[in-house]
Amino acid sequence: MTDVSHRLFRLAELEEAGISPASAQRAVRGGTLVRVVPGIYAPAPWWSRLRPGDRAYQMHVAVRRSARRAPVFCRDSAATVLGLRVLHRPLVPHVIQQTDHGSRNNRHVVHHWAELPPADVVDANGFRATSHARTALDCARFLPVPGALAVVDHALRLGVSRQELLARCAALPGHRGVRRARVVLELADPRAESVGETLTRLVVVRAGLPPPELQVEVETELGIFRPDFVWPQARLILEFDGLVKYSGAHGRADHVLIAERQREKALTNRGWRVLRTDWATVTGRPEVLLSMLRRELARAAAP
């Protein structure tokens, strides 16, 4: 019998597990089964335990499994299924299609009508999606700048050509979002290693502060380190502390903290001033970060 405790199921698969359509509907009404999209169900306990980002990803899986014809995901949905970094995974998936199809938007999926050359479509991770270059371009045109920049930073890091994207913008004079895309492409930096670093850099640049250098090698007695952001002339370093750092993914949290402290001591012993920031500061209190940076940059510039 099929295990129905932890994944998405078509109605036919539930029947194979001994759950009739009528029983499935009763389970939905009773709260033990969730109708994710028409024709696709999930066990409620499993669904409720998913983190928002994981639930958003599963929505894309559900839309793919429910479609008669494999959809082509686009914009931040394409970024999600391609594994590009996104600020927020979209809970309602976005798909792109040719203008001669008659699908309409609903609460489960948003359709976008546009030309879609075959070269702009790829198969990846079991999905069909716009290519990395097309996804970066579409996100740069249509997403708010912070979310767009997160995607484009990562796309450039993976080898997408900035010049190619600029050339594609030039081929779309007067089209919606092209001006925004040029701004994003000007700001994009493939050296960013996380969404948090992207957002931190955006806060600094928008405030008119001197732009930092990213991932510069700094030599210490403990070896060479690559801080997130460096202002070499000011001997100033800024590190972004993401949630993953202390989650156990990089070892025990106490060991990570000890190594971090030793690294910071080695940098300060070489005359560097080390500042730290995090998600809460960058997204909720950026003025705190900017005040620290202005103070330290002014101190370094003083005679």
Backbone as numpy.savetxt, mean C-alpha at the origin, in Angstrom:
# Nx Ny Nz CAx CAy CAz Cx Cy Cz
-15.39 -34.73 3.45 -16.24 -33.53 3.45 -15.36 -32.29 3.45
-15.77 -31.27 2.69 -15.01 -30.03 2.60 -15.01 -29.28 3.93
-13.85 -28.77 4.31 -13.74 -27.95 5.51 -14.28 -26.56 5.20
-15.28 -26.11 5.93 -15.89 -24.81 5.66 -15.65 -23.85 6.83
-14.57 -24.03 7.53 -14.37 -23.24 8.74 -13.61 -21.94 8.51
-12.91 -21.79 7.35 -11.99 -20.66 7.29 -11.75 -20.08 5.91
-12.62 -20.28 4.94 -12.34 -19.67 3.66 -13.63 -19.34 2.91
-13.47 -18.86 1.67 -14.61 -18.46 0.86 -15.13 -19.66 0.07
-16.46 -19.70 -0.09 -17.09 -20.82 -0.77 -18.16 -20.35 -1.73
-18.21 -21.01 -2.89 -19.37 -20.87 -3.75 -20.50 -21.72 -3.17
-21.71 -21.43 -3.60 -22.86 -22.17 -3.10 -22.72 -23.65 -3.41
-22.18 -23.98 -4.59 -22.02 -25.38 -4.96 -21.05 -26.09 -4.03
-20.03 -25.38 -3.57 -19.06 -25.98 -2.65 -19.69 -26.22 -1.28
-20.57 -25.32 -0.87 -21.28 -25.55 0.38 -22.17 -26.78 0.28
-22.80 -26.96 -0.89 -23.65 -28.14 -1.09 -22.81 -29.41 -1.01
-21.59 -29.36 -1.56 -20.71 -30.52 -1.48 -20.38 -30.86 -0.03
-20.38 -29.83 0.82 -20.10 -30.04 2.24 -21.35 -30.40 3.03
-22.46 -30.58 2.32 -23.69 -30.98 2.99 -24.57 -29.83 3.44
-24.30 -28.62 2.97 -25.10 -27.44 3.34 -25.95 -27.04 2.16
-27.25 -27.22 2.25 -28.15 -26.91 1.15 -28.29 -25.40 0.99
-28.76 -24.93 -0.17 -28.99 -23.49 -0.33 -29.91 -22.91 0.73
-30.95 -23.65 1.08 -31.88 -23.16 2.12 -31.16 -23.07 3.47
-30.33 -24.06 3.77 -29.58 -24.03 5.02 -28.58 -22.89 5.04
-27.97 -22.62 3.88 -27.02 -21.52 3.79 -27.71 -20.19 4.06
-28.91 -20.02 3.51 -29.64 -18.77 3.74 -30.03 -18.63 5.21
-30.41 -19.72 5.83 -30.73 -19.67 7.27 -29.48 -19.32 8.08
-28.34 -19.87 7.66 -27.09 -19.58 8.37 -26.71 -18.10 8.23
-26.98 -17.52 7.06 -26.72 -16.09 6.88 -27.62 -15.27 7.80
-28.90 -15.63 7.84 -29.83 -14.90 8.71 -29.47 -15.10 10.18
-28.94 -16.27 10.51 -28.59 -16.55 11.89 -27.23 -16.03 12.30
-26.45 -15.53 11.36 -25.18 -14.91 11.68 -23.99 -15.86 11.74
-24.16 -17.10 11.31 -23.02 -18.03 11.31 -22.32 -18.10 9.96
-22.96 -17.53 8.93 -22.39 -17.50 7.59 -22.55 -16.08 7.05
-21.55 -15.61 6.31 -21.58 -14.26 5.74 -21.68 -14.37 4.22
-22.60 -13.64 3.63 -22.68 -13.53 2.17 -21.77 -12.39 1.77
-20.59 -12.72 1.29 -19.56 -11.72 1.01 -19.94 -10.91 -0.23
-20.21 -11.60 -1.31 -20.76 -11.04 -2.54 -21.77 -12.06 -3.04
-22.64 -11.69 -3.98 -23.59 -12.69 -4.49 -22.90 -13.97 -4.94
-23.30 -15.07 -4.35 -22.76 -16.37 -4.73 -21.53 -16.81 -3.97
-20.99 -15.98 -3.10 -19.79 -16.31 -2.35 -20.04 -16.10 -0.87
-19.69 -17.12 -0.07 -19.98 -17.10 1.36 -18.70 -17.36 2.16
-18.74 -16.92 3.42 -17.62 -17.16 4.33 -18.17 -17.47 5.70
-17.50 -18.37 6.45 -17.91 -18.60 7.84 -17.74 -17.33 8.66
-18.76 -16.97 9.39 -18.75 -15.69 10.12 -17.59 -15.57 11.12
-17.27 -16.62 11.89 -16.17 -16.47 12.86 -14.84 -16.13 12.18
-14.55 -16.81 11.08 -13.31 -16.53 10.34 -13.33 -15.12 9.77
-14.43 -14.75 9.15 -14.55 -13.44 8.52 -14.40 -12.32 9.54
-14.99 -12.48 10.69 -14.95 -11.43 11.71 -13.56 -11.25 12.31
-12.72 -12.30 12.25 -11.37 -12.22 12.82 -10.37 -11.57 11.87
-10.74 -11.43 10.61 -9.80 -10.86 9.63 -9.52 -9.39 9.95
-8.27 -9.01 9.80 -7.92 -7.61 9.91 -8.48 -6.87 8.71
-8.70 -5.55 8.82 -9.31 -4.82 7.71 -8.60 -5.02 6.37
-7.27 -4.99 6.39 -6.55 -5.17 5.14 -6.73 -6.56 4.56
-6.76 -7.57 5.42 -6.96 -8.95 4.96 -8.38 -9.15 4.46
-9.33 -8.50 5.12 -10.72 -8.61 4.66 -10.87 -7.96 3.29
-10.21 -6.83 3.11 -10.26 -6.17 1.81 -9.68 -7.08 0.72
-8.57 -7.74 1.03 -7.98 -8.66 0.05 -8.96 -9.79 -0.27
-9.61 -10.34 0.73 -10.56 -11.42 0.51 -11.77 -10.95 -0.30
-12.13 -9.67 -0.20 -13.19 -9.14 -1.06 -12.78 -9.25 -2.52
-11.52 -9.00 -2.81 -11.04 -9.14 -4.18 -11.09 -10.59 -4.64
-10.73 -11.50 -3.74 -10.82 -12.92 -4.07 -12.27 -13.29 -4.35
-13.19 -12.79 -3.54 -14.61 -13.11 -3.70 -15.15 -12.60 -5.03
-14.78 -11.38 -5.39 -15.24 -10.82 -6.67 -14.68 -11.64 -7.83
-13.41 -12.03 -7.73 -12.83 -12.87 -8.78 -13.56 -14.20 -8.89
-13.86 -14.84 -7.77 -14.49 -16.16 -7.78 -15.94 -16.11 -8.23
-16.59 -14.97 -8.02 -18.01 -14.89 -8.36 -18.26 -14.49 -9.80
-17.23 -13.97 -10.48 -17.42 -13.45 -11.83 -17.45 -14.57 -12.86
-18.34 -14.43 -13.84 -18.37 -15.40 -14.94 -17.13 -15.25 -15.81
-16.70 -14.01 -15.97 -15.49 -13.71 -16.75 -14.51 -13.03 -15.82
-13.28 -13.51 -15.81 -12.29 -12.99 -14.86 -12.17 -11.48 -15.00
-12.40 -10.74 -13.92 -12.29 -9.27 -14.01 -10.84 -8.84 -14.04
-10.62 -7.64 -14.57 -9.29 -7.04 -14.54 -9.31 -5.96 -13.46
-8.61 -6.20 -12.37 -8.58 -5.24 -11.28 -7.70 -4.05 -11.67
-8.06 -2.87 -11.18 -7.34 -1.66 -11.55 -7.15 -0.75 -10.34
-6.38 0.33 -10.54 -6.11 1.33 -9.53 -5.55 0.67 -8.26
-6.03 1.07 -7.07 -5.46 0.48 -5.86 -5.88 -0.97 -5.67
-6.93 -1.42 -6.38 -7.25 -2.85 -6.36 -6.18 -3.65 -7.08
-5.73 -3.13 -8.22 -4.64 -3.79 -8.93 -3.38 -3.80 -8.07
-3.09 -2.67 -7.43 -1.93 -2.62 -6.54 -2.04 -3.67 -5.45
-3.24 -3.85 -4.92 -3.46 -4.83 -3.85 -3.15 -6.24 -4.32
-3.68 -6.64 -5.47 -3.50 -8.03 -5.91 -2.12 -8.25 -6.52
-1.46 -7.18 -6.98 -0.09 -7.31 -7.50 0.95 -7.34 -6.39
0.54 -6.98 -5.16 1.48 -6.96 -4.05 2.22 -5.65 -3.91
1.74 -4.59 -4.58 2.34 -3.28 -4.39 1.91 -2.70 -3.05
2.72 -1.82 -2.51 2.37 -1.19 -1.24 1.22 -0.22 -1.45
0.23 -0.28 -0.58 -0.90 0.64 -0.65 -1.12 1.24 0.73
-1.60 2.48 0.74 -1.92 3.14 2.00 -3.12 2.46 2.66
-4.16 2.19 1.85 -5.34 1.48 2.34 -5.80 0.53 1.23
-5.98 -0.73 1.57 -6.58 -1.64 0.60 -8.06 -1.30 0.44
-8.55 -1.17 -0.79 -9.95 -0.80 -0.98 -10.88 -1.96 -0.62
-11.86 -1.70 0.22 -12.81 -2.75 0.61 -13.73 -3.09 -0.55
-14.09 -2.09 -1.36 -14.89 -2.33 -2.56 -13.93 -2.38 -3.75
-13.76 -3.54 -4.38 -12.79 -3.67 -5.46 -13.15 -2.82 -6.68
-12.12 -2.39 -7.39 -12.27 -1.61 -8.63 -11.80 -2.48 -9.79
-12.60 -2.55 -10.84 -12.24 -3.31 -12.04 -12.36 -2.41 -13.24
-11.61 -2.74 -14.27 -11.61 -1.95 -15.51 -12.09 -2.83 -16.64
-12.80 -2.23 -17.59 -13.35 -3.01 -18.70 -13.54 -2.11 -19.90
-13.76 -2.74 -21.05 -14.01 -1.99 -22.27 -15.41 -1.39 -22.23
-15.63 -0.35 -23.02 -16.89 0.37 -22.97 -18.08 -0.41 -23.52
-17.83 -1.53 -24.19 -18.96 -2.24 -24.79 -19.57 -3.27 -23.85
-19.13 -3.32 -22.61 -19.74 -4.21 -21.62 -20.74 -3.43 -20.79
-21.75 -4.12 -20.30 -22.85 -3.42 -19.65 -22.92 -3.52 -18.15
-21.83 -3.91 -17.49 -21.87 -4.03 -16.03 -22.06 -2.66 -15.39
-22.68 -2.66 -14.22 -22.92 -1.42 -13.50 -22.33 -1.51 -12.10
-22.00 -0.36 -11.54 -21.47 -0.33 -10.18 -22.52 -0.82 -9.20
-22.05 -1.44 -8.12 -22.93 -1.84 -7.03 -22.11 -1.78 -5.75
-22.68 -2.20 -4.65 -21.95 -2.08 -3.39 -20.81 -3.08 -3.25
-20.71 -3.99 -4.22 -19.65 -5.00 -4.15 -18.47 -4.71 -5.07
-18.68 -3.91 -6.11 -17.61 -3.67 -7.09 -17.88 -2.35 -7.81
-16.77 -1.65 -8.14 -16.85 -0.41 -8.92 -16.22 -0.68 -10.27
-16.97 -0.36 -11.35 -16.49 -0.57 -12.72 -15.99 0.75 -13.30
-14.87 0.67 -14.03 -14.32 1.83 -14.73 -14.22 1.49 -16.21
-14.73 2.36 -17.04 -14.69 2.14 -18.48 -13.53 2.90 -19.07
-12.63 2.18 -19.76 -11.45 2.81 -20.34 -10.83 1.86 -21.36
-10.00 2.41 -22.23 -9.26 1.57 -23.16 -8.26 0.72 -22.38
-8.11 -0.52 -22.80 -7.24 -1.44 -22.07 -6.45 -2.28 -23.06
-5.31 -1.76 -23.54 -4.49 -2.54 -24.47 -4.04 -3.85 -23.83
-3.89 -4.90 -24.61 -3.46 -6.19 -24.05 -2.17 -6.10 -23.23
-1.25 -5.22 -23.62 0.01 -5.10 -22.89 -0.18 -4.54 -21.50
-1.35 -3.94 -21.24 -1.62 -3.36 -19.92 -2.29 -4.34 -18.97
-2.43 -5.60 -19.37 -3.08 -6.61 -18.53 -2.09 -7.73 -18.22
-2.04 -8.13 -16.97 -1.15 -9.22 -16.55 -1.92 -10.20 -15.68
-1.40 -11.41 -15.61 -1.90 -12.43 -14.68 -0.91 -12.52 -13.54
-1.40 -12.37 -12.32 -0.51 -12.38 -11.17 -1.24 -12.87 -9.94
-0.64 -13.83 -9.25 -1.17 -14.32 -7.98 -2.61 -14.81 -8.10
-2.95 -15.35 -9.27 -4.30 -15.88 -9.47 -5.31 -14.84 -9.90
-4.89 -13.60 -10.12 -5.77 -12.52 -10.54 -5.37 -12.03 -11.92
-6.31 -11.34 -12.58 -5.98 -10.51 -13.74 -6.00 -9.07 -13.25
-4.99 -8.31 -13.64 -4.89 -6.93 -13.17 -4.18 -6.10 -14.21
-4.33 -4.79 -14.08 -3.51 -3.92 -14.92 -2.04 -4.11 -14.55
-1.18 -3.89 -15.52 0.25 -4.08 -15.31 0.78 -3.12 -14.26
1.99 -3.38 -13.81 2.60 -2.50 -12.80 2.66 -1.05 -13.30
3.05 -0.87 -14.56 3.15 0.49 -15.09 1.78 1.14 -15.20
0.80 0.41 -15.74 -0.55 0.97 -15.87 -1.16 1.24 -14.49
-0.91 0.34 -13.56 -1.43 0.54 -12.20 -0.82 1.78 -11.57
0.49 1.95 -11.71 1.15 3.14 -11.16 0.59 4.41 -11.78
0.39 4.39 -13.10 -0.14 5.56 -13.79 -1.56 5.87 -13.33
-2.42 4.85 -13.27 -3.80 5.07 -12.85 -3.88 5.56 -11.41
-3.08 4.98 -10.54 -3.08 5.44 -9.14 -2.59 6.88 -9.05
-1.56 7.21 -9.82 -1.04 8.58 -9.81 -2.09 9.56 -10.31
-2.93 9.14 -11.22 -3.96 10.03 -11.79 -5.18 10.17 -10.88
-5.57 9.08 -10.23 -6.90 9.07 -9.63 -6.94 8.97 -8.10
-5.85 8.58 -7.46 -5.87 8.49 -6.00 -5.39 9.81 -5.39
-5.78 10.08 -4.14 -5.17 11.20 -3.42 -3.65 11.01 -3.38
-2.93 12.12 -3.33 -1.47 12.06 -3.47 -0.80 11.10 -2.49
-1.16 11.07 -1.19 -0.45 10.13 -0.29 -0.58 8.67 -0.74
-1.80 8.23 -1.07 -1.98 6.86 -1.52 -1.33 6.60 -2.85
-1.41 7.56 -3.76 -0.78 7.41 -5.07 0.73 7.28 -4.94
1.31 8.11 -4.09 2.76 8.11 -3.94 3.27 6.80 -3.36
2.51 6.20 -2.44 2.91 4.91 -1.88 3.01 3.85 -2.97
2.03 3.82 -3.88 2.04 2.85 -4.97 3.18 3.14 -5.94
3.33 4.40 -6.34 4.33 4.74 -7.36 5.75 4.54 -6.82
5.99 4.91 -5.57 7.31 4.63 -4.97 7.68 3.16 -5.14
6.74 2.29 -4.79 7.03 0.85 -4.84 7.17 0.37 -6.29
6.32 0.87 -7.18 6.41 0.46 -8.59 7.78 0.84 -9.16
8.25 2.04 -8.86 9.58 2.44 -9.33 10.66 1.55 -8.72
10.48 1.21 -7.47 11.46 0.34 -6.79 11.53 -1.03 -7.48
10.41 -1.49 -8.02 10.35 -2.79 -8.68 10.76 -2.73 -10.14
11.11 -1.54 -10.63 11.65 -1.44 -11.98 10.81 -0.71 -12.99
9.63 -0.24 -12.62 8.85 0.56 -13.55 9.61 1.85 -13.84
9.60 2.27 -15.10 10.38 3.44 -15.51 9.59 4.73 -15.29
10.20 5.66 -14.56 9.59 6.97 -14.39 9.40 7.65 -15.75
10.40 7.53 -16.63 10.30 8.16 -17.94 9.15 7.58 -18.76
8.94 6.27 -18.63 7.80 5.67 -19.34 6.48 6.25 -18.84
6.37 6.40 -17.52 5.14 6.95 -16.96 4.94 8.40 -17.38
6.01 9.18 -17.42 5.90 10.56 -17.86 5.52 10.63 -19.33
6.06 9.71 -20.13 5.70 9.67 -21.55 4.23 9.31 -21.73
3.73 8.41 -20.90 2.32 8.05 -21.00 1.44 9.22 -20.57
1.89 10.00 -19.61 1.16 11.21 -19.24 1.12 12.19 -20.41
2.26 12.33 -21.08 2.33 13.27 -22.20 1.39 12.86 -23.34
1.08 11.59 -23.42 0.17 11.10 -24.47 -1.29 11.27 -24.10
-1.56 11.85 -22.91 -2.94 12.03 -22.45 -3.22 13.51 -22.15
-2.92 14.40 -23.09 -3.12 15.83 -22.80 -4.60 16.13 -22.53
-4.83 16.89 -21.45 -6.19 17.28 -21.13 -7.01 16.23 -20.42
-6.48 15.01 -20.22 -7.24 13.96 -19.55 -7.24 14.19 -18.04
-8.29 13.67 -17.43 -8.43 13.81 -15.99 -7.24 13.20 -15.25
-6.72 13.93 -14.28 -5.71 13.41 -13.38 -4.29 13.47 -13.88
-4.06 13.93 -15.11 -2.70 13.94 -15.65 -1.82 14.93 -14.89
-2.37 16.09 -14.56 -1.57 17.07 -13.81 -1.18 16.50 -12.45
-2.11 15.85 -11.77 -1.79 15.24 -10.48 -0.73 14.16 -10.66
-0.85 13.36 -11.71 0.11 12.29 -11.95 1.52 12.84 -12.10
1.66 13.98 -12.79 2.99 14.57 -12.96 3.56 15.01 -11.61
2.71 15.54 -10.75 3.17 15.92 -9.41 3.65 14.70 -8.64
2.88 13.62 -8.68 3.25 12.40 -7.97 4.55 11.84 -8.52
4.70 11.82 -9.84 5.92 11.28 -10.44 7.14 12.13 -10.10
6.95 13.42 -9.93 8.05 14.29 -9.51 8.47 13.97 -8.08
7.50 13.65 -7.22 7.78 13.38 -5.82 8.28 11.95 -5.57
7.98 11.04 -6.46 8.23 9.61 -6.21 9.72 9.32 -6.06
10.01 8.35 -5.20 11.40 7.97 -4.93 11.45 6.46 -4.70
12.14 5.72 -5.57 12.18 4.26 -5.43 12.96 3.77 -4.21
13.65 4.67 -3.52 14.43 4.25 -2.36 13.56 4.06 -1.12
12.33 4.53 -1.15 11.44 4.35 0.00 11.18 2.86 0.21
11.23 2.42 1.47 11.10 0.99 1.76 9.80 0.64 2.45
8.93 1.61 2.68 7.64 1.33 3.32 6.69 2.48 3.06
5.41 2.23 3.28 4.42 3.30 3.15 4.70 4.39 4.18
5.11 3.98 5.38 5.41 4.96 6.41 6.52 5.91 5.99
7.55 5.38 5.34 8.63 6.24 4.86 8.12 7.19 3.78
7.26 6.69 2.91 6.69 7.54 1.87 5.91 8.70 2.47
5.06 8.42 3.44 4.25 9.47 4.05 5.12 10.46 4.82
6.14 9.96 5.50 7.04 10.85 6.23 7.72 11.81 5.27
8.22 11.29 4.17 8.89 12.13 3.18 7.93 13.18 2.62
6.68 12.79 2.40 5.69 13.72 1.86 5.41 14.85 2.84
5.33 14.53 4.12 5.12 15.57 5.14 6.28 16.57 5.11
7.49 16.07 5.03 8.67 16.94 5.03 8.70 17.83 3.79
8.46 17.24 2.63 8.54 18.00 1.37 7.43 19.04 1.30
6.22 18.66 1.71 5.11 19.61 1.67 5.33 20.80 2.60
6.08 20.59 3.67 6.35 21.67 4.61 7.44 22.60 4.12
8.08 22.28 3.00 9.12 23.13 2.46 10.47 22.97 3.12
10.65 21.93 3.91 11.95 21.68 4.53 12.93 21.12 3.52
14.22 21.23 3.77 15.20 20.63 2.86 14.92 19.14 2.70
14.87 18.65 1.48 14.58 17.23 1.29 15.70 16.35 1.82
15.36 15.27 2.49 16.40 14.37 3.00 16.92 13.45 1.92
18.06 12.84 2.18 18.55 11.74 1.37 18.06 10.44 2.00
17.76 9.46 1.17 17.18 8.21 1.65 18.20 7.07 1.59
18.20 6.25 2.64 18.97 5.01 2.67 20.46 5.25 2.36
21.00 6.32 2.92 22.42 6.62 2.76 23.25 5.73 3.69
24.36 5.24 3.21 25.23 4.41 4.05 26.02 5.30 5.01
25.91 4.99 6.30 26.62 5.73 7.34 27.52 4.74 8.08
28.81 5.05 8.12 29.78 4.14 8.73 29.91 4.41 10.23
29.92 3.34 11.03 30.13 3.43 12.47 31.08 2.31 12.89
31.44 2.31 14.18 32.32 1.25 14.67 31.63 -0.11 14.66
30.29 -0.13 14.59 29.56 -1.40 14.52 29.27 -1.83 13.09
29.71 -1.06 12.14 29.46 -1.39 10.75 28.74 -0.26 10.04
28.28 -0.55 8.84 27.60 0.44 8.02 26.09 0.30 8.20
25.43 1.41 8.49 23.97 1.44 8.62 23.38 2.30 7.51
22.11 2.05 7.22 21.39 2.83 6.21 20.13 3.41 6.86
20.23 4.57 7.50 19.05 5.18 8.11 18.00 5.53 7.05
16.77 5.69 7.52 15.67 6.00 6.60 15.88 7.34 5.91
16.19 8.37 6.70 16.36 9.73 6.15 17.61 10.37 6.75
18.35 11.06 5.91 19.59 11.69 6.35 19.69 13.09 5.76
20.06 14.04 6.62 20.49 15.38 6.18 21.99 15.45 6.49
22.83 15.11 5.55 24.27 14.96 5.84 24.92 16.21 6.41
24.64 17.36 5.83 25.30 18.58 6.30 24.92 18.91 7.74
23.70 18.56 8.11 23.24 18.83 9.48 23.59 17.69 10.43
24.18 16.62 9.90 24.49 15.43 10.71 23.23 14.97 11.43
22.12 14.96 10.68 20.81 14.65 11.26 20.22 13.42 10.58
19.69 12.52 11.41 19.05 11.28 10.93 17.63 11.24 11.46
16.71 10.78 10.63 15.33 10.54 11.04 14.97 9.11 10.71
14.47 8.38 11.70 14.04 7.00 11.52 12.54 6.90 11.69
11.90 6.13 10.79 10.47 5.86 10.93 10.30 4.50 11.57
9.58 4.46 12.70 9.34 3.20 13.41 7.96 2.67 13.03
7.94 1.68 12.16 6.68 1.06 11.76 6.23 0.02 12.77
4.98 -0.38 12.66 4.43 -1.35 13.59 5.08 -2.72 13.44
5.51 -3.04 12.22 6.07 -4.38 11.96 7.36 -4.59 12.74
8.10 -3.51 12.97 9.42 -3.62 13.59 9.36 -4.34 14.93
8.30 -4.08 15.70 8.21 -4.65 17.05 7.14 -5.74 17.14
6.70 -6.24 15.99 5.61 -7.23 15.98 6.09 -8.66 16.17
7.39 -8.87 16.12 7.93 -10.23 16.19 8.39 -10.74 14.84
8.06 -10.01 13.77 8.45 -10.44 12.43 9.96 -10.39 12.24
10.64 -9.54 13.02 12.09 -9.40 12.91 12.81 -9.94 14.15
12.13 -10.84 14.86 12.71 -11.38 16.08 12.00 -10.84 17.30
12.44 -11.28 18.47 11.82 -10.83 19.71 11.92 -9.32 19.85
10.82 -8.72 20.33 10.76 -7.26 20.43 11.88 -6.70 21.30
12.21 -7.41 22.42 13.26 -6.88 23.29 14.61 -6.93 22.60
14.84 -7.97 21.79 16.09 -8.05 21.05 16.18 -6.95 20.00
15.05 -6.68 19.34 15.01 -5.61 18.34 15.32 -4.27 19.00
14.74 -4.04 20.17 14.97 -2.78 20.87 16.42 -2.62 21.30
17.04 -3.70 21.78 18.44 -3.64 22.19 19.33 -3.33 20.99
19.09 -4.03 19.86 19.89 -3.79 18.66 19.71 -2.37 18.15
18.47 -1.89 18.26 18.17 -0.52 17.83 18.92 0.49 18.70
18.96 0.24 20.01 19.66 1.13 20.92 21.17 1.13 20.65
21.73 -0.04 20.38 23.16 -0.12 20.08 23.48 0.61 18.77
22.61 0.46 17.80 22.79 1.14 16.52 22.74 2.66 16.70
21.76 3.13 17.48 21.62 4.56 17.70 22.83 5.11 18.46
23.33 4.36 19.42 24.51 4.80 20.17 25.72 4.91 19.25
25.87 3.94 18.36 27.00 3.99 17.44 26.91 5.20 16.52
25.70 5.58 16.13 25.52 6.75 15.27 25.80 8.04 16.03
25.29 8.14 17.25 25.50 9.36 18.03 26.98 9.51 18.40
27.66 8.39 18.60 29.10 8.46 18.89 29.90 9.02 17.71
29.33 8.91 16.53 29.96 9.47 15.35 29.48 10.90 15.06
28.70 11.47 15.98 28.30 12.86 15.82 26.97 13.08 15.13
26.20 12.02 14.98 24.89 12.16 14.37 23.83 12.39 15.44
22.85 13.22 15.13 21.67 13.41 15.97 20.57 12.55 15.37
19.98 11.67 16.18 18.99 10.72 15.68 17.61 11.07 16.24
16.67 11.33 15.35 15.27 11.55 15.71 14.45 10.36 15.25
13.32 10.16 15.91 12.45 9.04 15.56 11.02 9.54 15.40
10.29 8.92 14.48 8.87 9.22 14.31 8.13 7.92 14.07
6.79 8.01 13.98 5.98 6.80 13.85 4.66 7.14 13.15
3.82 6.12 12.98 2.55 6.30 12.28 1.69 7.38 12.94
1.56 7.29 14.26 0.66 8.21 14.96 1.09 9.66 14.74
2.39 9.90 14.75 2.89 11.26 14.57 2.73 11.73 13.13
3.14 10.90 12.19 3.12 11.30 10.78 1.69 11.53 10.29
0.76 10.66 10.69 -0.60 10.77 10.18 -1.52 11.61 11.06
-1.18 11.76 12.34 -2.08 12.48 13.24 -1.56 13.78 13.79
-0.21 13.87 13.94 0.39 15.07 14.53 1.67 15.45 13.78
1.55 15.67 12.48 2.77 15.96 11.71 3.49 17.21 12.16
2.74 18.15 12.79 3.40 19.37 13.26 4.45 19.08 14.33
4.28 17.98 15.09 5.27 17.60 16.09 6.57 17.19 15.40
6.45 16.39 14.37 7.63 15.98 13.60 8.31 17.19 12.96
7.52 18.06 12.35 8.09 19.21 11.66 8.77 20.15 12.63
8.20 20.31 13.82 8.83 21.17 14.83 10.20 20.63 15.23
10.29 19.32 15.43 11.57 18.70 15.78 12.60 18.92 14.68
12.18 18.70 13.44 13.11 18.82 12.32 13.58 20.27 12.15
12.65 21.21 12.23 13.04 22.61 12.10 14.04 23.01 13.18
13.79 22.56 14.40 14.69 22.90 15.50 16.09 22.35 15.24
16.17 21.10 14.85 17.49 20.48 14.68 18.20 21.02 13.45
17.47 21.28 12.37 18.10 21.84 11.19 18.60 23.26 11.44
17.81 24.04 12.21 18.25 25.39 12.57 19.48 25.36 13.47
19.49 24.41 14.40 20.65 24.28 15.30 21.90 23.94 14.52
21.76 23.06 13.56 22.93 22.67 12.77 23.43 23.81 11.89
22.50 24.68 11.47 22.87 25.78 10.59 23.42 26.99 11.33
23.23 27.03 12.66 23.66 28.19 13.43 25.20 28.26 13.46
25.74 29.47 13.43 27.22 29.61 13.44 27.80 29.21 14.78
